[in-house]
mmCIF file of C-alpha atoms in Angstrom:
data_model
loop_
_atom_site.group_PDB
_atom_site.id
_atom_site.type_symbol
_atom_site.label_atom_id
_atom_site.label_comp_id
_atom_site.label_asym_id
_atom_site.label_seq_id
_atom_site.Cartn_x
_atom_site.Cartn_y
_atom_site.Cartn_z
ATOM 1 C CA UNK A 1 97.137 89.276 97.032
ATOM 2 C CA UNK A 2 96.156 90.578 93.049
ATOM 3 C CA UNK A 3 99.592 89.975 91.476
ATOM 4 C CA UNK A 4 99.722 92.627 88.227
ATOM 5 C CA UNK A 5 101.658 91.433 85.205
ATOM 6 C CA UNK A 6 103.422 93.044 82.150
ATOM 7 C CA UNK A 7 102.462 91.869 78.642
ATOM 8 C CA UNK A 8 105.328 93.915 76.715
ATOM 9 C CA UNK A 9 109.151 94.604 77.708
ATOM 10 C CA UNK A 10 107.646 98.161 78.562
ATOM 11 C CA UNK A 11 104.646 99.877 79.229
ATOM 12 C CA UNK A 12 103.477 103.083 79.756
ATOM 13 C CA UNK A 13 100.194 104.305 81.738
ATOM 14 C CA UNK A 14 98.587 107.927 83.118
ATOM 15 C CA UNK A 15 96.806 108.344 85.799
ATOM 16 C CA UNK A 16 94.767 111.484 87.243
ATOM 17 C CA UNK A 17 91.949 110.446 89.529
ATOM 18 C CA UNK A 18 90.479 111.760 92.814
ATOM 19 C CA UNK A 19 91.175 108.390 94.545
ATOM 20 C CA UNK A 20 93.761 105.621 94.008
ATOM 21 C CA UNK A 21 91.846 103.253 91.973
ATOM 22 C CA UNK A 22 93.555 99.934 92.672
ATOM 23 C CA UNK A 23 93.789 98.081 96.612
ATOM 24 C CA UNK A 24 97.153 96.889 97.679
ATOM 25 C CA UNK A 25 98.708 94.496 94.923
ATOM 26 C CA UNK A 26 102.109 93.257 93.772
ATOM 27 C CA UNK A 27 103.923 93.298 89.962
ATOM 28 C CA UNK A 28 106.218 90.767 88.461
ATOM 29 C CA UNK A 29 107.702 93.814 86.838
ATOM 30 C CA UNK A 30 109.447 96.934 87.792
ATOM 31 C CA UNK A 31 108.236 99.949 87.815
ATOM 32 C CA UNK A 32 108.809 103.928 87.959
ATOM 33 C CA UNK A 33 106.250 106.176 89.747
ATOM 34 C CA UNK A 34 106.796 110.151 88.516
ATOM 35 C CA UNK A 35 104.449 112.379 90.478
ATOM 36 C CA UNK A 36 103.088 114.745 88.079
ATOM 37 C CA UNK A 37 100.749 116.369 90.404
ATOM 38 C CA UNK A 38 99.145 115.776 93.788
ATOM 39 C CA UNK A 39 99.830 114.716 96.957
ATOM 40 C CA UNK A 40 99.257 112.203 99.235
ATOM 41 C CA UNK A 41 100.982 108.977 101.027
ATOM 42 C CA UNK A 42 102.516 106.342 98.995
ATOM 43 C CA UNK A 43 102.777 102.603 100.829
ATOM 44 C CA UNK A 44 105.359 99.964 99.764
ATOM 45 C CA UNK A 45 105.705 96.808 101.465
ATOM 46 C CA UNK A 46 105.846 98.198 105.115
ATOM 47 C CA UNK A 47 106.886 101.867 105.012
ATOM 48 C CA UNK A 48 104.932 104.991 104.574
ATOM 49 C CA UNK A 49 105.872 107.821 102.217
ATOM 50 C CA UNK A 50 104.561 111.108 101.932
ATOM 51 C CA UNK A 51 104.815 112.030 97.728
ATOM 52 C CA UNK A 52 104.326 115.742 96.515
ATOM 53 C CA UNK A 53 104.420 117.086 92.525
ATOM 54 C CA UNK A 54 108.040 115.806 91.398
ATOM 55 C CA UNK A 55 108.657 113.011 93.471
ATOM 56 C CA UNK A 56 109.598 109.609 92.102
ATOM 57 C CA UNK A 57 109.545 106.774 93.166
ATOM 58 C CA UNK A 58 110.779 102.939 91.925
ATOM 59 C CA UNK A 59 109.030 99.363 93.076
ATOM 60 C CA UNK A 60 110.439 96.330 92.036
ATOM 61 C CA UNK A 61 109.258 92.751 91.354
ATOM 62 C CA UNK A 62 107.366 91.083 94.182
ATOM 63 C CA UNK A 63 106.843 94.349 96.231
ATOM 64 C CA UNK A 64 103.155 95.525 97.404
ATOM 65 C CA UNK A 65 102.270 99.034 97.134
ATOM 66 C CA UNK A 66 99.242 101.308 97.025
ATOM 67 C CA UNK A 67 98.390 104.920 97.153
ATOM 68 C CA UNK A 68 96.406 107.345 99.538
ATOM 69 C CA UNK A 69 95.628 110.139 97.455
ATOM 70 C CA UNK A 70 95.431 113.892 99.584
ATOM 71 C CA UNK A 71 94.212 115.219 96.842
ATOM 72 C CA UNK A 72 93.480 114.951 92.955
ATOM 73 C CA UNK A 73 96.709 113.040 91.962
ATOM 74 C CA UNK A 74 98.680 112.675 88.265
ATOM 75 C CA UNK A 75 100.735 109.712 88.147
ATOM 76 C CA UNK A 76 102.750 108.702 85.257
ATOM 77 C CA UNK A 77 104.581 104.846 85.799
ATOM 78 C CA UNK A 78 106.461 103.404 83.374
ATOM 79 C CA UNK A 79 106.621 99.641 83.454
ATOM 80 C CA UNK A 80 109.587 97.203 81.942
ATOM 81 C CA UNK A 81 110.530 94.056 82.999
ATOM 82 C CA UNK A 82 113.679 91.918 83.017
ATOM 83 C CA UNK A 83 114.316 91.396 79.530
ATOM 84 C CA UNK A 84 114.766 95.384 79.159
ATOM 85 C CA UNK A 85 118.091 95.190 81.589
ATOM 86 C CA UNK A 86 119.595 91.893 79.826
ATOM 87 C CA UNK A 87 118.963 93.581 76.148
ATOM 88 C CA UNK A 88 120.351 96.945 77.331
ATOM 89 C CA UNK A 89 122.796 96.734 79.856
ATOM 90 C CA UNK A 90 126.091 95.320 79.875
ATOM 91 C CA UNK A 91 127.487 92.871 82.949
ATOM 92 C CA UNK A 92 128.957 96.191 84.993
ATOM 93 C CA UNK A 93 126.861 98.380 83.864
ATOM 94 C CA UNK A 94 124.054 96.105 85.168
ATOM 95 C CA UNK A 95 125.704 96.053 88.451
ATOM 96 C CA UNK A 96 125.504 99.717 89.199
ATOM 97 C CA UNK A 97 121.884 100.167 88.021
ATOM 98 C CA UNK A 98 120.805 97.079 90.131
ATOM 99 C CA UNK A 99 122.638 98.217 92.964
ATOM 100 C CA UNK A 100 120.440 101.472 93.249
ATOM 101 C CA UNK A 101 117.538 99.853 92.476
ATOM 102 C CA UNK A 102 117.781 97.190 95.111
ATOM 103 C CA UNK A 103 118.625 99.626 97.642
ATOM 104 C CA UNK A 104 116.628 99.749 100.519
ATOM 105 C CA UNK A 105 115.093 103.392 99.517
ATOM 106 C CA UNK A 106 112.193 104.014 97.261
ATOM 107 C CA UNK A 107 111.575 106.937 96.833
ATOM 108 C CA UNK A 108 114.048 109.512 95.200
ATOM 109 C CA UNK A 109 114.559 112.992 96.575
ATOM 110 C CA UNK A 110 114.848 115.341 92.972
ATOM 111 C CA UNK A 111 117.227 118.234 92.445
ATOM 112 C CA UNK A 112 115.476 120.815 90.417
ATOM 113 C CA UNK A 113 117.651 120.051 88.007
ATOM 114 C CA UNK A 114 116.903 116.770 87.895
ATOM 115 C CA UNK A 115 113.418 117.182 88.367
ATOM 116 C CA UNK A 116 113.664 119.486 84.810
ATOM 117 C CA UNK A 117 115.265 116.390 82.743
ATOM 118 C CA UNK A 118 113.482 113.506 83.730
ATOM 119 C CA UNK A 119 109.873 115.588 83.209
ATOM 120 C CA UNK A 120 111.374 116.297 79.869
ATOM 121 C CA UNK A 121 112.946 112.756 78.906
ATOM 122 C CA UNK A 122 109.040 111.416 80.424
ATOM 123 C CA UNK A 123 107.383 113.611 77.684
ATOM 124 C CA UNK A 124 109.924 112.283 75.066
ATOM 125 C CA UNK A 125 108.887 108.672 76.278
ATOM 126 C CA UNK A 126 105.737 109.090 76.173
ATOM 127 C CA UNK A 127 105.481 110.722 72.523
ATOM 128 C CA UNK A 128 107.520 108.219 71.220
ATOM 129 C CA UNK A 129 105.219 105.243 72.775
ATOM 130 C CA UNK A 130 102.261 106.900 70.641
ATOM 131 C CA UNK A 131 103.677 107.345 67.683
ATOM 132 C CA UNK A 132 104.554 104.393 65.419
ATOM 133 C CA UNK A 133 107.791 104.775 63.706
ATOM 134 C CA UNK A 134 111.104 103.162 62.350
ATOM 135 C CA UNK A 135 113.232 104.345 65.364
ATOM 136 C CA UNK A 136 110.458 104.262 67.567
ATOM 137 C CA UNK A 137 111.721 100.918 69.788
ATOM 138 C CA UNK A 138 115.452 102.741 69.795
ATOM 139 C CA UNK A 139 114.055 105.918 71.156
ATOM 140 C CA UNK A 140 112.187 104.384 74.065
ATOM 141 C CA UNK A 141 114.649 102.590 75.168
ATOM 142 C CA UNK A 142 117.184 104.741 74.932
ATOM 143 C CA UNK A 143 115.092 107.407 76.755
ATOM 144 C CA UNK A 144 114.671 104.892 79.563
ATOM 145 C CA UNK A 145 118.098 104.037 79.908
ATOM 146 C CA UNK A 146 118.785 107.656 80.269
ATOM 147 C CA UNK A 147 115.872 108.125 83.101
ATOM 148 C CA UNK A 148 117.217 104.742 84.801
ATOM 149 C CA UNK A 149 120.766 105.897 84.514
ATOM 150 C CA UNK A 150 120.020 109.747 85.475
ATOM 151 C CA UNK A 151 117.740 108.264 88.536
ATOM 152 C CA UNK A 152 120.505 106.078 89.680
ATOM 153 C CA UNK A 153 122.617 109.175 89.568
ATOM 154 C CA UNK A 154 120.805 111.064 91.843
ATOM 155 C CA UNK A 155 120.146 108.769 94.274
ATOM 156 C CA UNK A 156 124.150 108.825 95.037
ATOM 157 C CA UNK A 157 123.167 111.897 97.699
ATOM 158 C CA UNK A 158 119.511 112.177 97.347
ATOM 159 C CA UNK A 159 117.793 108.648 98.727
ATOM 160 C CA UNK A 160 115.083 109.634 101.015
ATOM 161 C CA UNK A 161 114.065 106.587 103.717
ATOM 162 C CA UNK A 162 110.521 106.619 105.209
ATOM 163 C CA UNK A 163 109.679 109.099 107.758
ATOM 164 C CA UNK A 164 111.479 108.267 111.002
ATOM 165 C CA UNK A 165 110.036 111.604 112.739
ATOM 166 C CA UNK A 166 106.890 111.650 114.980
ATOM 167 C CA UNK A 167 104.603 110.843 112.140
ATOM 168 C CA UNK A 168 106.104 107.458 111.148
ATOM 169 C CA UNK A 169 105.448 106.272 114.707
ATOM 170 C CA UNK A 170 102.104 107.692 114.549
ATOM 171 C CA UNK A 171 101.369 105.995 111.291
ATOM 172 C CA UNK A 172 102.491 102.286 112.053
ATOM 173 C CA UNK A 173 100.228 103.164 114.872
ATOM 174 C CA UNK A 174 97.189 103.304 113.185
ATOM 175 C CA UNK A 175 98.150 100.533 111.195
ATOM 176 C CA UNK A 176 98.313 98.627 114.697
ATOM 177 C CA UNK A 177 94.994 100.006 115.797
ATOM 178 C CA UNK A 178 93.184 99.819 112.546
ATOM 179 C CA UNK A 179 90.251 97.697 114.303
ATOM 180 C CA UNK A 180 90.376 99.737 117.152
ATOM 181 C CA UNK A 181 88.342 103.100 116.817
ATOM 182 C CA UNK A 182 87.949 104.382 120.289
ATOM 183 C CA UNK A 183 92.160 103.437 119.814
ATOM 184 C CA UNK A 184 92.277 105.736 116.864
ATOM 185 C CA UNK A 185 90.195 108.825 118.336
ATOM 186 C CA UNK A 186 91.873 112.175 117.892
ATOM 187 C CA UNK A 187 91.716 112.287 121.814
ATOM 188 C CA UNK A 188 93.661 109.118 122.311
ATOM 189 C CA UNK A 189 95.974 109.349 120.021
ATOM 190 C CA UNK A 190 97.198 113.037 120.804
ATOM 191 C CA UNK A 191 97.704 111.451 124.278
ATOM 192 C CA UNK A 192 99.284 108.456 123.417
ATOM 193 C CA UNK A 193 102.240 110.920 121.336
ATOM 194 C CA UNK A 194 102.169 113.758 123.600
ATOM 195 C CA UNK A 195 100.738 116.169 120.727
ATOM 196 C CA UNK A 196 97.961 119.299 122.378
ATOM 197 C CA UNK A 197 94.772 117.453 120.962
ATOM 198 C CA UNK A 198 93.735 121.207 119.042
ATOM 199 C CA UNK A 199 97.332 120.886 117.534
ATOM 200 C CA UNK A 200 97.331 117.391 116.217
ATOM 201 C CA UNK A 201 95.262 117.383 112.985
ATOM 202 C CA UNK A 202 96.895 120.505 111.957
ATOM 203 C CA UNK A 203 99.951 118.583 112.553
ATOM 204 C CA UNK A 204 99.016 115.593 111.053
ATOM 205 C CA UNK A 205 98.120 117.363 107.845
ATOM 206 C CA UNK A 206 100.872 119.220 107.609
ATOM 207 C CA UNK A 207 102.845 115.668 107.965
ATOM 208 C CA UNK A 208 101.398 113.680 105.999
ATOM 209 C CA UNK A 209 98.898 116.294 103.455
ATOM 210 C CA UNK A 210 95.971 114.352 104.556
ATOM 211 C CA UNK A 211 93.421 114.936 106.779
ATOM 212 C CA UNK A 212 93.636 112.531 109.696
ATOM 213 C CA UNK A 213 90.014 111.868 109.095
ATOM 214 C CA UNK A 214 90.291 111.007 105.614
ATOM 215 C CA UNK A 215 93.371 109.135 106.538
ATOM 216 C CA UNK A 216 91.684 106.767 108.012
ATOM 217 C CA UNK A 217 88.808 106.143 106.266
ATOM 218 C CA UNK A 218 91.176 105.073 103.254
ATOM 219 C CA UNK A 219 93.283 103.176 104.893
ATOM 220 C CA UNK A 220 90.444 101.341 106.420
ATOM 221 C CA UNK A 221 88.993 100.678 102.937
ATOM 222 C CA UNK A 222 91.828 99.479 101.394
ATOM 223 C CA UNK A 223 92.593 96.883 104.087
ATOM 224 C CA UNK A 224 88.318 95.856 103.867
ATOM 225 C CA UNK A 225 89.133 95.489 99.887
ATOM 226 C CA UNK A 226 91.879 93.516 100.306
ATOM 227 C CA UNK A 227 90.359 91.081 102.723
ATOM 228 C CA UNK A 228 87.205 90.847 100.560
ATOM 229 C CA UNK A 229 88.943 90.061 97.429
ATOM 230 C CA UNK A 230 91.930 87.779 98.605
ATOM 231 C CA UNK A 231 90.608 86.268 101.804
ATOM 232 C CA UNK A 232 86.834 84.419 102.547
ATOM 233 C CA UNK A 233 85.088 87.178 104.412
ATOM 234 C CA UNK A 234 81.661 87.931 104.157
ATOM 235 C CA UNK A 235 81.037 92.050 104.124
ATOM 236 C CA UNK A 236 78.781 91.393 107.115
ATOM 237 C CA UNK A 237 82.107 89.944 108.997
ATOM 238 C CA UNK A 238 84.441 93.062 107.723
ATOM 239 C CA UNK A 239 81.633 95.647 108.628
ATOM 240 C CA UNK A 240 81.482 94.161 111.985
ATOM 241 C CA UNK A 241 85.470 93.583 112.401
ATOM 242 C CA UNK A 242 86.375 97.488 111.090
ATOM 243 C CA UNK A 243 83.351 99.097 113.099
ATOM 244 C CA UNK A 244 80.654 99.810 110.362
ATOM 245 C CA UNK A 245 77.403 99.804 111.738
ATOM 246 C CA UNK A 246 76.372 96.950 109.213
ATOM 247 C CA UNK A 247 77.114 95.854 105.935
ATOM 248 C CA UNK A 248 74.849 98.669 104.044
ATOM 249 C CA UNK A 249 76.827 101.099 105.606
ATOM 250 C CA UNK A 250 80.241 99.898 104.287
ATOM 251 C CA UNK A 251 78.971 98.947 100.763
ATOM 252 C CA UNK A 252 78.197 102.692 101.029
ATOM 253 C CA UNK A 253 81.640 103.770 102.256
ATOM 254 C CA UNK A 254 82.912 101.455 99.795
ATOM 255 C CA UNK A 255 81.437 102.751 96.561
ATOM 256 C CA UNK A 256 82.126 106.267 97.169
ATOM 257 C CA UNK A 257 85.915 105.422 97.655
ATOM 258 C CA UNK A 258 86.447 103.103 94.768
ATOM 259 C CA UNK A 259 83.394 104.120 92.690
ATOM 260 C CA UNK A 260 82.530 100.361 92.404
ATOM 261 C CA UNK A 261 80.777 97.906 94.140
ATOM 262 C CA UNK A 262 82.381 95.412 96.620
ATOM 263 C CA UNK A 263 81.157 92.539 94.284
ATOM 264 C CA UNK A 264 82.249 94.548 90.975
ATOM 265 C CA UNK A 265 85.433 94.950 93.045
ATOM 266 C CA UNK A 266 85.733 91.271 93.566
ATOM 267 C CA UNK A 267 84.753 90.237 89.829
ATOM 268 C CA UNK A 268 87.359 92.773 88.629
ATOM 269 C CA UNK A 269 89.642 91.111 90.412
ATOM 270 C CA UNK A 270 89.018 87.674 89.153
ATOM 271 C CA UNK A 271 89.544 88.169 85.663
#
């Protein structure tokens, strides 16, 4: 698996793209996820969470994640790594923040309230990571601290665990059955959970804010790109194992989801 790491104590980066643009991949750093707008499913290690506008969410060092994006997403992640907590924090102070962020939860539940300070400590962040200044290492991570300590906060009542409704069975099903399309039909699976087969893509959408269709298909591509960069696989063997009709057909599927070619995939990945 890729394995993503930081050059500075802190880093800052934007996204807003149609599609995740990255397959499943692990940091040496930690990072915070703030949901600008969008929404979609967010994987991390092995649970499944659905993310709207607002939502935030915190993986740590060693942990795999990757995005399914429902729609046009906006993701703003800060980065740091180790050295920011041991210049920052005292012993205890260390302690408590730790303690939240090794919790077994990942993704943070938002008052409104908090929601409206941490968008406005982001922008702060972020203005002071463009512009050079005397102060401007003091501001950042101050204005860090402050989202760290706020975060940590909140979580005291707000953690929110993976689904464990319906639609988290349903989706560590298809993980199962990813090989398996007749397993994966709408008709089969609506049987297999007991959902009125004209009901279950509304309810699957309404789950999850993805199409089941779509669903699929991107989960599917992100566990071909995976395979093809980290494992030897020829795309003629991954076409055949994921049920592509041959390897034009997936190099197809491929580029439209990632906007690259399989081998510009792999050569990106290299480097």
């Amino acid at each position: 698996m890729h394995v993503k790491s930081l050059a500075k104590d802190i880093e800052i980066d934007y996204l807003f793209k149609e599609q995740w643009p990255f397959t499943i991949h692990k940091h040496t750093h930690y990072e915070i996820q703030f949901i600008i707008k969008g929404k979609g499913l967010h994987y991390i290690n092995d649970d499944q969470f659905v993310y709207h506008s607002g939502d935030v969410f915190i993986t740590l060092p060693g942990e795999s994640h990757f995005f399914v994006f429902s729609e046009k997403t906006a993701v703003r992640i800060i980065k740091f790594n180790e050295a920011f907590f041991l210049q920052n924090f005292q012993n205890k102070e260390l302690e408590l923040l730790k303690q939240g962020l090794f919790s077994s939860n990942r993704k943070i539940r938002l008052s409104d309230t908090c929601r409206k300070n941490i968008g406005e400590l982001f922008s702060l962040l972020i203005s002071s990571y463009k512009k050079v200044s005397v102060y401007q290492n003091l501001i950042i991570k101050n204005t860090l601290c402050l989202i760290l300590t706020l975060l940590m906060d909140e979580t005291k009542l707000n953690l929110t665990r993976p689904q464990d409704e319906k639609i988290h069975l349903i989706l560590r099903y298809i993980q199962e059955n990813i090989r398996e399309k007749d397993q994966l039909s709408v008709k089969n699976i609506s049987e297999h959970f007991s959902i009125n087969k004209d009901y279950f893509t509304q309810y699957f959408r309404k789950a999850t804010g993805s199409t089941y269709k779509k669903y699929v298909q991107q989960y599917v591509l992100n566990m071909i790109a995976y395979q093809w960069v980290h494992q030897d696989k020829t795309l003629s063997q991954l076409a055949y194992e994921f049920g592509f009709s041959d390897e034009g057909h997936l190099s197809r599927s491929f580029k439209a989801h990632f906007n690259k070619t399989p081998t510009a995939l792999r050569k990106e990945a290299e480097k």
